[in-house]
Short mmCIF file of C-alpha atoms in Angstrom, two decimals:
data_model
loop_
_atom_site.label_atom_id
_atom_site.label_comp_id
_atom_site.label_asym_id
_atom_site.label_seq_id
_atom_site.Cartn_x
_atom_site.Cartn_y
_atom_site.Cartn_z
CA MET A 169 -12.79 -21.69 51.54
CA SER A 170 -9.31 -22.41 53.30
CA GLU A 171 -9.58 -26.55 52.01
CA TRP A 172 -9.81 -24.42 48.24
CA PHE A 173 -6.37 -23.34 49.37
CA SER A 174 -4.24 -25.47 50.25
CA GLU A 175 -5.78 -28.04 47.61
CA LEU A 176 -4.37 -24.91 45.22
CA HIS A 177 -1.04 -24.88 47.30
CA ALA A 178 -0.28 -28.25 47.44
CA LYS A 179 -1.28 -28.09 42.98
CA PHE A 180 1.14 -25.17 42.86
CA ILE A 181 3.84 -27.28 44.99
CA LEU A 182 3.59 -30.18 42.60
CA ASP A 183 2.58 -28.68 39.15
CA PHE A 184 5.96 -25.66 39.89
CA VAL A 185 8.18 -26.59 42.68
CA GLU A 186 8.79 -30.39 42.05
CA LYS A 187 11.10 -31.55 40.47
CA GLN A 188 11.85 -27.71 39.67
CA ARG A 189 9.00 -28.35 36.69
CA TRP A 190 9.75 -24.40 36.42
CA MET A 191 12.05 -24.49 34.78
CA TYR A 192 10.20 -26.18 32.17
CA ILE A 193 8.17 -22.07 32.48
CA VAL A 194 11.53 -20.39 32.54
CA ASP A 195 13.49 -22.22 29.87
CA GLY A 196 10.16 -21.95 27.40
CA LEU A 197 10.51 -18.32 27.96
CA LYS A 198 14.12 -17.92 27.35
CA ILE A 199 12.80 -19.94 23.58
CA THR A 200 10.29 -18.08 23.14
CA LEU A 201 11.90 -14.57 23.33
CA LEU A 202 15.22 -15.37 21.33
CA VAL A 203 12.57 -16.65 18.42
CA THR A 204 10.11 -14.01 18.84
CA LEU A 205 13.11 -11.00 18.63
CA LEU A 206 15.25 -12.75 16.40
CA SER A 207 12.72 -13.81 13.47
CA LEU A 208 11.26 -10.03 14.28
CA ILE A 209 14.73 -8.61 13.05
CA LEU A 210 14.66 -10.90 9.96
CA GLY A 211 10.65 -10.09 9.45
CA LEU A 212 11.99 -6.35 9.63
CA ALA A 213 14.43 -6.43 7.46
CA ILE A 214 12.63 -8.34 4.53
CA GLY A 215 9.60 -6.09 4.84
CA ALA A 216 11.42 -3.57 4.72
CA LEU A 217 13.25 -4.76 1.30
CA ILE A 218 10.14 -5.41 -0.29
CA ALA A 219 8.84 -2.62 1.26
CA VAL A 220 10.82 -0.37 -1.03
CA ILE A 221 11.27 -2.68 -4.15
CA ARG A 222 7.39 -2.56 -5.00
CA THR A 223 6.80 1.00 -4.32
CA THR A 224 10.21 2.00 -5.94
CA HIS A 225 8.83 -0.16 -8.74
CA ASP A 226 5.27 2.01 -9.00
CA GLN A 227 7.08 4.93 -8.24
CA LEU A 228 9.78 4.64 -11.21
CA ARG A 229 6.99 3.11 -13.72
CA GLU A 230 6.85 6.63 -15.40
CA GLU A 231 10.03 8.35 -14.89
CA ASN A 232 12.52 7.02 -18.06
CA VAL A 233 15.65 6.25 -16.42
CA GLY A 234 17.88 3.43 -17.31
CA GLY A 235 16.58 0.19 -19.44
CA ILE A 236 18.35 -2.60 -17.86
CA GLY A 237 17.71 -1.50 -14.10
CA LYS A 238 14.10 -0.93 -14.78
CA LYS A 239 13.65 -4.32 -16.07
CA LEU A 240 15.44 -6.06 -13.07
CA LEU A 241 13.26 -3.60 -10.62
CA GLY A 242 10.11 -5.63 -12.41
CA VAL A 243 11.28 -8.57 -12.01
CA ALA A 244 11.86 -8.26 -8.78
CA ASP A 245 8.95 -6.99 -7.74
CA GLY A 246 7.08 -9.89 -9.80
CA ILE A 247 9.13 -12.40 -7.23
CA CYS A 248 8.24 -9.51 -4.07
CA ARG A 249 4.59 -10.34 -5.06
CA LEU A 250 5.14 -14.06 -5.52
CA TYR A 251 6.31 -14.18 -1.94
CA LEU A 252 3.42 -12.12 -0.92
CA THR A 253 0.61 -14.41 -2.16
CA ILE A 254 1.77 -17.39 -1.38
CA ILE A 255 3.23 -16.95 2.15
CA ARG A 256 0.10 -15.17 3.43
CA GLY A 257 -2.27 -17.79 1.83
CA THR A 258 -1.11 -20.22 3.47
CA PRO A 259 -1.45 -21.54 7.48
CA THR A 260 1.83 -20.39 9.73
CA LEU A 261 1.94 -23.78 10.46
CA VAL A 262 2.37 -25.27 7.33
CA GLN A 263 4.86 -23.29 6.45
CA LEU A 264 6.16 -24.07 9.74
CA LEU A 265 5.71 -28.22 9.56
CA LEU A 266 7.24 -27.56 5.66
CA MET A 267 10.75 -26.21 6.79
CA PHE A 268 11.17 -28.61 9.90
CA PHE A 269 10.39 -31.59 7.76
CA VAL A 270 11.29 -30.56 3.85
CA PHE A 271 13.41 -27.65 2.89
CA LEU A 272 14.98 -27.18 6.46
CA SER A 273 14.92 -30.86 7.40
CA THR A 274 19.41 -30.99 7.49
CA CYS A 275 18.97 -27.69 10.26
CA ASN A 276 19.87 -28.97 13.14
CA SER A 277 18.67 -26.73 15.48
CA LYS A 278 14.65 -26.36 16.21
CA VAL A 279 15.48 -22.38 17.11
CA THR A 280 16.88 -22.28 13.28
CA VAL A 281 13.94 -23.10 11.45
CA ALA A 282 12.16 -21.30 14.16
CA VAL A 283 13.32 -18.14 13.04
CA ILE A 284 13.64 -18.59 9.16
CA THR A 285 10.32 -19.94 8.96
CA PHE A 286 9.01 -16.74 11.71
CA GLY A 287 11.17 -14.86 9.67
CA ILE A 288 9.75 -14.98 5.95
CA ASN A 289 5.99 -15.05 7.51
CA SER A 290 6.38 -12.33 10.20
CA GLY A 291 8.72 -10.28 6.41
CA ALA A 292 5.16 -10.98 4.31
CA TYR A 293 2.99 -8.79 6.59
CA VAL A 294 5.62 -6.58 8.21
CA ALA A 295 6.41 -5.38 3.69
CA GLU A 296 2.95 -4.48 3.14
CA ILE A 297 3.06 -2.51 6.62
CA PHE A 298 6.00 -0.69 5.47
CA ARG A 299 3.96 -0.54 2.54
CA SER A 300 0.95 0.94 3.93
CA GLY A 301 3.55 3.33 5.65
CA ILE A 302 4.99 5.12 2.00
CA MET A 303 1.90 5.18 0.45
CA ALA A 304 0.71 7.15 3.21
CA VAL A 305 2.43 9.85 2.97
CA ASP A 306 1.54 12.44 0.61
CA ALA A 307 3.19 12.56 -2.26
CA GLY A 308 4.49 15.99 -2.06
CA GLN A 309 6.96 15.77 -0.04
CA MET A 310 8.68 12.71 -2.52
CA GLU A 311 8.49 15.79 -5.15
CA ALA A 312 9.57 18.80 -2.63
CA GLY A 313 13.20 16.33 -2.24
CA ARG A 314 13.67 15.43 -5.69
CA SER A 315 12.71 19.26 -6.83
CA LEU A 316 15.35 20.36 -3.54
CA GLY A 317 18.31 18.04 -6.31
CA LEU A 318 18.25 15.41 -3.64
CA GLY A 319 18.02 11.87 -5.62
CA TYR A 320 15.11 9.01 -4.83
CA VAL A 321 17.11 7.27 -2.33
CA ASP A 322 18.49 10.41 -0.32
CA THR A 323 14.81 11.16 -0.59
CA MET A 324 13.13 8.08 0.42
CA ILE A 325 15.89 7.90 3.51
CA GLN A 326 15.91 10.95 4.44
CA ILE A 327 11.87 12.12 4.34
CA ILE A 328 10.15 9.49 3.80
CA MET A 329 11.13 6.56 5.72
CA PRO A 330 11.26 8.85 9.13
CA GLN A 331 7.59 9.64 8.49
CA ALA A 332 6.47 6.23 6.81
CA ILE A 333 7.51 4.89 10.62
CA LYS A 334 5.83 7.02 12.59
CA ASN A 335 2.54 6.28 10.17
CA CYS A 336 2.85 2.67 10.77
CA LEU A 337 4.28 1.52 13.77
CA PRO A 338 0.27 1.19 15.45
CA ALA A 339 0.60 -1.86 12.68
CA LEU A 340 4.04 -3.29 13.19
CA VAL A 341 3.73 -3.27 17.32
CA ASN A 342 0.40 -5.42 16.01
CA GLU A 343 2.15 -7.56 14.29
CA MET A 344 4.92 -7.88 16.65
CA ILE A 345 2.55 -8.63 19.57
CA THR A 346 0.90 -11.15 16.48
CA LEU A 347 3.97 -13.14 16.28
CA LEU A 348 4.62 -13.56 19.96
CA LYS A 349 2.09 -15.38 20.49
CA GLU A 350 2.37 -17.13 17.17
CA THR A 351 5.32 -18.36 18.52
CA SER A 352 3.31 -20.95 20.23
CA ILE A 353 2.15 -23.95 18.06
CA CYS A 354 6.63 -23.92 17.90
CA GLY A 355 5.60 -27.10 20.17
CA TYR A 356 4.58 -29.13 16.91
CA ILE A 357 8.57 -29.52 15.92
CA GLY A 358 9.26 -30.30 19.18
CA LEU A 359 10.69 -27.22 20.26
CA ASN A 360 10.02 -26.21 23.72
CA GLU A 361 9.19 -22.52 23.87
CA LEU A 362 6.81 -21.40 26.52
CA THR A 363 3.28 -22.64 25.63
CA ARG A 364 5.21 -26.34 25.61
CA GLY A 365 6.60 -25.97 28.46
CA GLY A 366 3.33 -25.26 30.05
CA ASP A 367 2.06 -28.49 28.64
CA ILE A 368 4.83 -30.38 29.06
CA ILE A 369 4.04 -29.65 33.13
CA ARG A 370 0.39 -30.52 32.19
CA GLY A 371 1.11 -33.82 30.97
CA VAL A 372 2.81 -34.65 34.15
CA THR A 373 1.06 -33.47 36.22
CA PHE A 374 -2.29 -34.12 35.07
CA ASP A 375 -3.02 -30.39 36.18
CA ALA A 376 -4.06 -28.20 33.31
CA LEU A 377 -5.53 -25.48 35.29
CA LEU A 378 -2.34 -23.20 37.25
CA PRO A 379 0.07 -23.85 34.13
CA LEU A 380 -1.46 -22.80 31.49
CA MET A 381 -2.94 -20.07 32.81
CA VAL A 382 0.70 -18.90 34.38
CA VAL A 383 1.69 -19.59 30.65
CA ALA A 384 -1.67 -17.48 29.47
CA MET A 385 -0.28 -14.32 32.21
CA ILE A 386 2.87 -14.58 30.77
CA TYR A 387 1.97 -13.96 27.34
CA LEU A 388 -0.62 -10.96 29.02
CA VAL A 389 2.12 -9.53 30.81
CA LEU A 390 5.05 -9.36 27.92
CA VAL A 391 2.18 -8.12 25.16
CA MET A 392 0.95 -5.60 27.78
CA PHE A 393 5.19 -4.22 28.30
CA PHE A 394 5.41 -4.56 24.35
CA THR A 395 2.42 -2.28 23.80
CA TRP A 396 3.76 0.06 26.72
CA VAL A 397 7.29 0.41 25.72
CA MET A 398 6.09 0.96 22.04
CA GLY A 399 3.47 3.59 23.28
CA LYS A 400 5.98 5.58 24.71
CA ILE A 401 7.82 5.55 21.52
CA GLU A 402 5.45 6.70 19.36
CA ARG A 403 4.92 9.92 21.82
CA ARG A 404 8.24 10.28 21.41
CA LEU A 405 7.50 10.76 17.63
CA ARG A 406 4.85 12.16 18.27
CA GLU A 407 6.82 15.73 18.95
CA SER A 408 6.72 17.11 15.73
CA ASP A 409 2.92 17.22 15.57
CA ILE A 410 2.67 19.89 18.26
CA ARG A 411 0.75 22.63 16.56
CA MET B 219 18.20 30.11 -20.08
CA ILE B 220 14.79 27.30 -20.71
CA TYR B 221 14.00 26.88 -23.80
CA VAL B 222 11.23 24.05 -24.53
CA ASN B 223 11.05 22.42 -27.83
CA HIS B 224 7.46 20.83 -29.18
CA LEU B 225 6.44 19.44 -25.82
CA TYR B 226 4.23 17.06 -25.49
CA LYS B 227 2.36 15.42 -22.49
CA SER B 228 -0.54 12.44 -22.19
CA PHE B 229 -2.14 10.95 -19.16
CA GLY B 230 -3.02 8.11 -20.67
CA ASP B 231 -5.71 8.95 -23.80
CA HIS B 232 -6.02 12.56 -22.41
CA GLU B 233 -3.19 15.13 -24.31
CA VAL B 234 -2.76 17.70 -21.46
CA LEU B 235 0.44 19.57 -23.45
CA HIS B 236 0.06 19.98 -27.50
CA ASP B 237 2.94 20.92 -29.23
CA ILE B 238 4.92 24.00 -27.26
CA THR B 239 7.99 25.94 -27.98
CA GLU B 240 8.72 28.74 -25.75
CA HIS B 241 11.81 30.17 -24.24
CA ILE B 242 11.94 31.84 -20.94
CA GLU B 243 15.00 34.35 -20.84
CA PRO B 244 17.03 34.98 -17.21
CA GLY B 245 15.95 37.60 -15.63
CA GLU B 246 12.63 37.31 -17.21
CA LYS B 247 8.72 37.14 -15.07
CA VAL B 248 6.52 34.39 -17.13
CA VAL B 249 2.73 34.59 -15.28
CA ILE B 250 1.00 31.81 -16.39
CA ILE B 251 -2.67 31.79 -16.50
CA GLY B 252 -5.42 30.24 -17.50
CA PRO B 253 -8.77 27.87 -16.69
CA SER B 254 -8.30 24.64 -14.28
CA GLY B 255 -7.63 21.72 -16.32
CA SER B 256 -5.53 24.17 -18.94
CA GLY B 257 -2.15 22.54 -18.91
CA LYS B 258 -0.80 25.28 -16.78
CA SER B 259 0.41 23.27 -13.68
CA THR B 260 1.83 19.99 -15.85
CA PHE B 261 3.11 22.83 -18.02
CA LEU B 262 5.31 24.08 -14.92
CA ARG B 263 6.29 20.67 -14.03
CA CYS B 264 7.91 19.64 -16.96
CA LEU B 265 10.20 22.32 -16.81
CA ASN B 266 11.94 20.35 -13.68
CA LEU B 267 10.75 17.19 -14.99
CA LEU B 268 8.90 16.68 -12.32
CA GLU B 269 6.56 14.96 -14.35
CA HIS B 270 7.98 13.50 -17.47
CA PRO B 271 7.24 14.68 -20.94
CA THR B 272 5.72 12.39 -23.62
CA LYS B 273 7.18 13.78 -26.44
CA GLY B 274 9.51 17.09 -27.29
CA GLN B 275 12.79 18.47 -24.73
CA VAL B 276 13.28 20.40 -22.46
CA ILE B 277 16.68 22.15 -21.88
CA PHE B 278 18.08 24.22 -19.22
CA ASP B 279 21.36 25.98 -19.41
CA GLY B 280 22.45 24.33 -22.33
CA ILE B 281 21.25 20.89 -21.02
CA ASP B 282 19.09 18.53 -21.84
CA LEU B 283 16.69 17.59 -19.32
CA THR B 284 15.04 15.02 -20.61
CA ASP B 285 17.88 12.78 -22.39
CA PRO B 286 17.76 9.69 -20.45
CA LYS B 287 21.53 10.71 -19.56
CA THR B 288 21.20 12.85 -17.94
CA ASP B 289 21.91 13.81 -14.57
CA ILE B 290 18.38 15.29 -14.16
CA ASN B 291 19.27 15.81 -9.99
CA LYS B 292 21.93 17.96 -10.37
CA VAL B 293 19.77 20.31 -12.70
CA ARG B 294 16.76 20.73 -10.57
CA GLN B 295 19.76 22.03 -7.77
CA HIS B 296 19.86 25.19 -9.44
CA MET B 297 15.92 24.73 -10.85
CA GLY B 298 13.97 26.08 -7.00
CA MET B 299 10.57 25.31 -7.19
CA VAL B 300 7.68 26.59 -4.87
CA PHE B 301 4.34 24.29 -4.41
CA GLN B 302 0.83 25.06 -3.64
CA HIS B 303 0.87 23.18 -0.88
CA PHE B 304 3.94 24.31 0.54
CA ASN B 305 5.43 20.52 1.39
CA LEU B 306 7.99 21.50 4.07
CA PHE B 307 8.92 18.38 5.75
CA PRO B 308 7.41 18.03 9.32
CA HIS B 309 9.22 15.62 10.98
CA LYS B 310 11.90 18.38 10.53
CA THR B 311 12.51 21.80 12.49
CA ILE B 312 12.78 25.04 9.77
CA MET B 313 16.24 24.94 10.22
CA ASP B 314 16.52 21.79 9.25
CA ASN B 315 13.73 22.40 6.28
CA ILE B 316 16.24 24.80 5.08
CA THR B 317 19.75 23.40 5.49
CA LEU B 318 19.00 19.54 3.96
CA ALA B 319 20.07 19.87 0.75
CA PRO B 320 22.52 21.90 0.26
CA VAL B 321 24.77 20.43 3.14
CA ARG B 322 23.35 16.17 1.59
CA LEU B 323 24.52 17.44 -1.87
CA LYS B 324 27.68 18.21 0.37
CA LEU B 325 27.22 22.22 -1.47
CA MET B 326 27.60 24.04 1.66
CA LYS B 327 29.17 22.65 4.73
CA PRO B 328 26.26 22.80 8.17
CA GLU B 329 27.74 25.88 9.95
CA GLU B 330 27.94 27.67 6.32
CA ALA B 331 24.81 26.63 5.44
CA ARG B 332 22.88 27.22 8.82
CA GLU B 333 24.53 30.80 8.71
CA GLU B 334 22.90 30.77 4.94
CA ALA B 335 19.14 30.07 6.68
CA LEU B 336 19.23 32.22 9.45
CA LYS B 337 20.73 35.10 6.89
CA LEU B 338 17.18 34.36 5.25
CA LEU B 339 14.94 33.55 7.86
CA ARG B 340 15.73 36.83 9.23
CA ARG B 341 15.25 38.53 5.95
CA VAL B 342 11.92 36.81 6.14
CA ASN B 343 11.68 37.44 9.87
CA LEU B 344 10.66 34.25 10.84
CA GLU B 345 14.40 33.60 12.35
CA GLU B 346 13.12 32.64 16.05
CA LYS B 347 10.91 30.45 14.08
CA ALA B 348 14.13 28.47 13.53
CA ASP B 349 13.58 25.47 16.19
CA ALA B 350 9.59 25.22 15.30
CA TYR B 351 8.23 22.91 13.46
CA PRO B 352 6.25 23.53 10.35
CA GLY B 353 3.71 22.42 12.60
CA GLN B 354 3.17 25.25 14.17
CA LEU B 355 3.08 27.68 11.97
CA SER B 356 0.37 29.92 9.60
CA GLY B 357 0.11 28.55 6.23
CA GLY B 358 1.55 32.42 4.69
CA GLN B 359 4.73 31.83 7.03
CA LYS B 360 4.87 27.99 5.57
CA GLN B 361 5.05 29.31 1.98
CA ARG B 362 8.08 32.07 2.75
CA ILE B 363 9.58 29.44 4.41
CA ALA B 364 9.60 26.39 1.36
CA ILE B 365 10.59 30.25 -0.96
CA VAL B 366 13.55 30.14 1.98
CA ARG B 367 14.48 26.42 1.30
CA SER B 368 14.27 26.76 -2.47
CA LEU B 369 16.39 30.16 -2.16
CA ALA B 370 18.90 28.00 -0.20
CA MET B 371 20.61 26.31 -3.02
CA LYS B 372 21.05 29.39 -4.46
CA PRO B 373 18.97 29.00 -8.02
CA LYS B 374 19.16 30.67 -11.08
CA MET B 375 15.76 30.11 -12.21
CA MET B 376 12.25 29.41 -9.51
CA LEU B 377 9.04 27.52 -9.96
CA PHE B 378 6.00 28.50 -8.48
CA ASP B 379 3.25 26.60 -9.07
CA GLU B 380 0.26 28.47 -7.43
CA PRO B 381 2.45 29.68 -4.47
CA THR B 382 -0.80 31.95 -2.78
CA SER B 383 -3.97 29.16 -3.75
CA ALA B 384 -4.00 27.41 -0.75
CA LEU B 385 -3.76 30.39 1.82
CA ASP B 386 -5.79 32.23 4.10
CA PRO B 387 -6.84 35.73 2.06
CA GLU B 388 -5.19 37.53 4.77
CA MET B 389 -1.65 35.26 3.94
CA VAL B 390 -1.58 36.22 0.64
CA GLY B 391 -0.09 39.51 0.54
CA GLU B 392 3.15 38.41 2.73
CA VAL B 393 4.09 35.82 0.80
CA LEU B 394 3.30 37.80 -2.70
CA GLU B 395 5.13 40.72 -1.41
CA PHE B 396 8.61 38.04 0.01
CA MET B 397 7.84 36.65 -4.02
CA LYS B 398 8.15 40.55 -5.59
CA GLN B 399 11.03 40.79 -4.38
CA LEU B 400 12.61 38.09 -5.32
CA ALA B 401 11.37 39.86 -8.80
CA GLU B 402 13.13 42.62 -8.13
CA GLU B 403 16.53 41.47 -7.52
CA GLY B 404 15.77 39.56 -10.85
CA MET B 405 15.04 36.39 -10.09
CA THR B 406 13.91 34.17 -13.19
CA MET B 407 10.57 33.27 -12.48
CA ALA B 408 8.23 30.80 -13.83
CA VAL B 409 4.81 31.50 -11.82
CA VAL B 410 1.70 29.34 -12.20
CA THR B 411 -1.47 31.69 -10.54
CA HIS B 412 -4.90 33.08 -10.36
CA GLU B 413 -3.67 36.22 -8.84
CA MET B 414 -3.69 38.43 -11.35
CA GLY B 415 -3.09 41.33 -9.88
CA PHE B 416 0.27 40.24 -8.99
CA ALA B 417 0.69 39.26 -12.54
CA ARG B 418 0.45 42.53 -13.68
CA GLU B 419 2.01 43.92 -11.57
CA VAL B 420 5.52 42.00 -11.53
CA GLY B 421 4.89 39.90 -14.57
CA THR B 422 7.31 40.42 -17.65
CA ARG B 423 5.51 38.25 -19.76
CA LEU B 424 2.29 36.33 -19.55
CA PHE B 425 0.91 33.43 -20.89
CA PHE B 426 -3.03 32.76 -21.03
CA MET B 427 -2.96 28.78 -21.65
CA ASP B 428 -5.88 26.67 -22.82
CA GLU B 429 -6.37 23.23 -23.46
CA GLY B 430 -3.29 22.22 -23.77
CA ARG B 431 -1.97 25.34 -25.39
CA ILE B 432 -0.26 28.45 -25.02
CA LEU B 433 -2.79 30.64 -27.08
CA GLU B 434 -1.85 34.27 -26.19
CA GLN B 435 0.92 35.81 -24.78
CA GLY B 436 2.07 38.83 -24.41
CA HIS B 437 3.29 42.09 -21.86
CA PRO B 438 0.45 40.91 -18.94
CA LYS B 439 -1.22 44.77 -19.25
CA GLU B 440 -0.98 44.35 -23.11
CA VAL B 441 -2.75 41.20 -22.82
CA PHE B 442 -5.25 42.27 -19.78
CA ASP B 443 -6.42 45.23 -21.67
CA ASP B 444 -6.81 44.40 -25.03
CA PRO B 445 -6.81 40.47 -25.07
CA LYS B 446 -6.68 39.00 -28.56
CA GLU B 447 -8.17 36.15 -28.41
CA ASP B 448 -12.20 35.69 -27.52
CA ARG B 449 -11.50 32.67 -25.14
CA THR B 450 -8.92 35.06 -22.67
CA ARG B 451 -11.57 38.04 -22.70
CA GLU B 452 -14.65 35.00 -21.68
CA PHE B 453 -11.00 33.64 -18.70
CA LEU B 454 -9.96 36.89 -18.04
CA SER B 455 -14.28 39.32 -18.03
CA LYS B 456 -14.68 35.72 -15.39
CA VAL B 457 -11.37 36.68 -12.86
CA LEU B 458 -10.62 40.27 -13.06
#
C-alpha cells in the first residue's frame, strides 16, 4: 500500500511540480474560462437576436402593419433559419477547423477564432432555447400588454422577456455546461486550453492517469459551481411564484 | 363612440364574423350573448384590433382602427379590456401591474400612478394586496385587479370578454358587483357573458349572436321575455 502511495507521490511530483508543469493546467484553465465566457456572451447576444426576429416574424404575420418592414422581417427570418440549419446540422469540430483553416485563416489569435466559432455555434442553440421560452409564455400576456396600449417592443421587454428567461433558465444552464466542456476540442487548432494542458503533461511524462484525472476534476468542479450559482439565481427569480 | 362597418373575419376558410354593422353610443352597456363558436369573443376582440378584421371597418372616436396608418397603441390606451383568464403579469406585484402602462406610456408620473392605483385598490378593498403577486390572489381578486389595471388608464370604453367564466361560483358575485358599479357611473361597456342575470339587470342593449351574425338585438328585458327568433328562443330556453 505504502509502495503504491509513494509511486503516486513520485508521479505527482513528476507531473505537476517538476519544471513547474502545473502551469500547463493553470494557463489552460485560464484559456478555457476566457473562451467559455466570451463565447457565452456572444452566443447569448446572437441567440436573443435570432429568437426575437423569429418570434416577431411568427406573431406579426397576421397584423396588417407596414409592407416593407414586414418583407425585411421575412428575409431576416429566412436567414436565421438557414443559419440554424447549418450550425445545428454540422459538427462543432468541423466548424472550428473550417474557421481556423479557411474563413479566419488570416486571424492570428487562436482565442479569437475559438470565441467566434463557439459564439456562433452556441448562438444557434441559445436561439431555440429563448424561442421556446418566449413561446411558453401565455399568449394572453402579450394581449394584455397590447390592450393597455403598450407597443410590441415594450410588451416584449417588460412583460414577455422576464417570464421567458425564467422559463428557459434550466435549459440555458445546460447549454452553458455543454459549451464549457466543448471548448476542450480547441486542442485541434493548437490552442492550449485545459484539456490540452493536461495532455501536454501526459505527452512529456508518459503518465496519463494523474494529468487527465486532474483535468476531469477541474471540469467537474466548474460545472458543479455553475449549477449551484444558477440554482440560487433561479430561486430568486421564482420569488413571485409563492402562493 | 364606436362604429362597426360591414365587419368580416375569417380564420382560413372558416368564416367567424359575417357582415356586422353596428354602432355603440357613449354610455351604452351592450351585452353580447350566444352559443359558443357564434363569434361573440371574436367580435369583441375586433373592437380593439386584438383580432384583425378580414374586411370592414372599426371606427372608434372618429379614428379608423383598420387603417394601417392608425397608431393602434394610442387608440388602445382609451379602450380597457378585461379577459376571461385575467392575464395579470405574474412576475410583477399588483401595484406594478396597475402602474406599468400609465408610467411606461408617460401618462402619469410614478408617484401619481401609485396614488391613483391605491385609490382604485381601496375601491375594491384590495389595498393591502398592493405588494402581493398575482399568484397569491383568488380568482375573484385577480379579476377585480385586472379591471382596476384597465381603469388606471382612464379608458373611455371597457371591453369585457367573459370576465366571470373562469371563476369559482362564489367569486362571480364580487366581480359582477364591481362591473355594475362601473356601469352605474356611466362607463361605456361591451360585455360578452353567460351571466343572464347581469345581462338583464345592467345591459341597455343585448346582442344575440349566432353563426357570426347578430341575429337579434334589443333591450335585454324585451329579448329575454319575448324573443323574436326561433334560434334565440332555443338558446334562452337552455340557459335561463
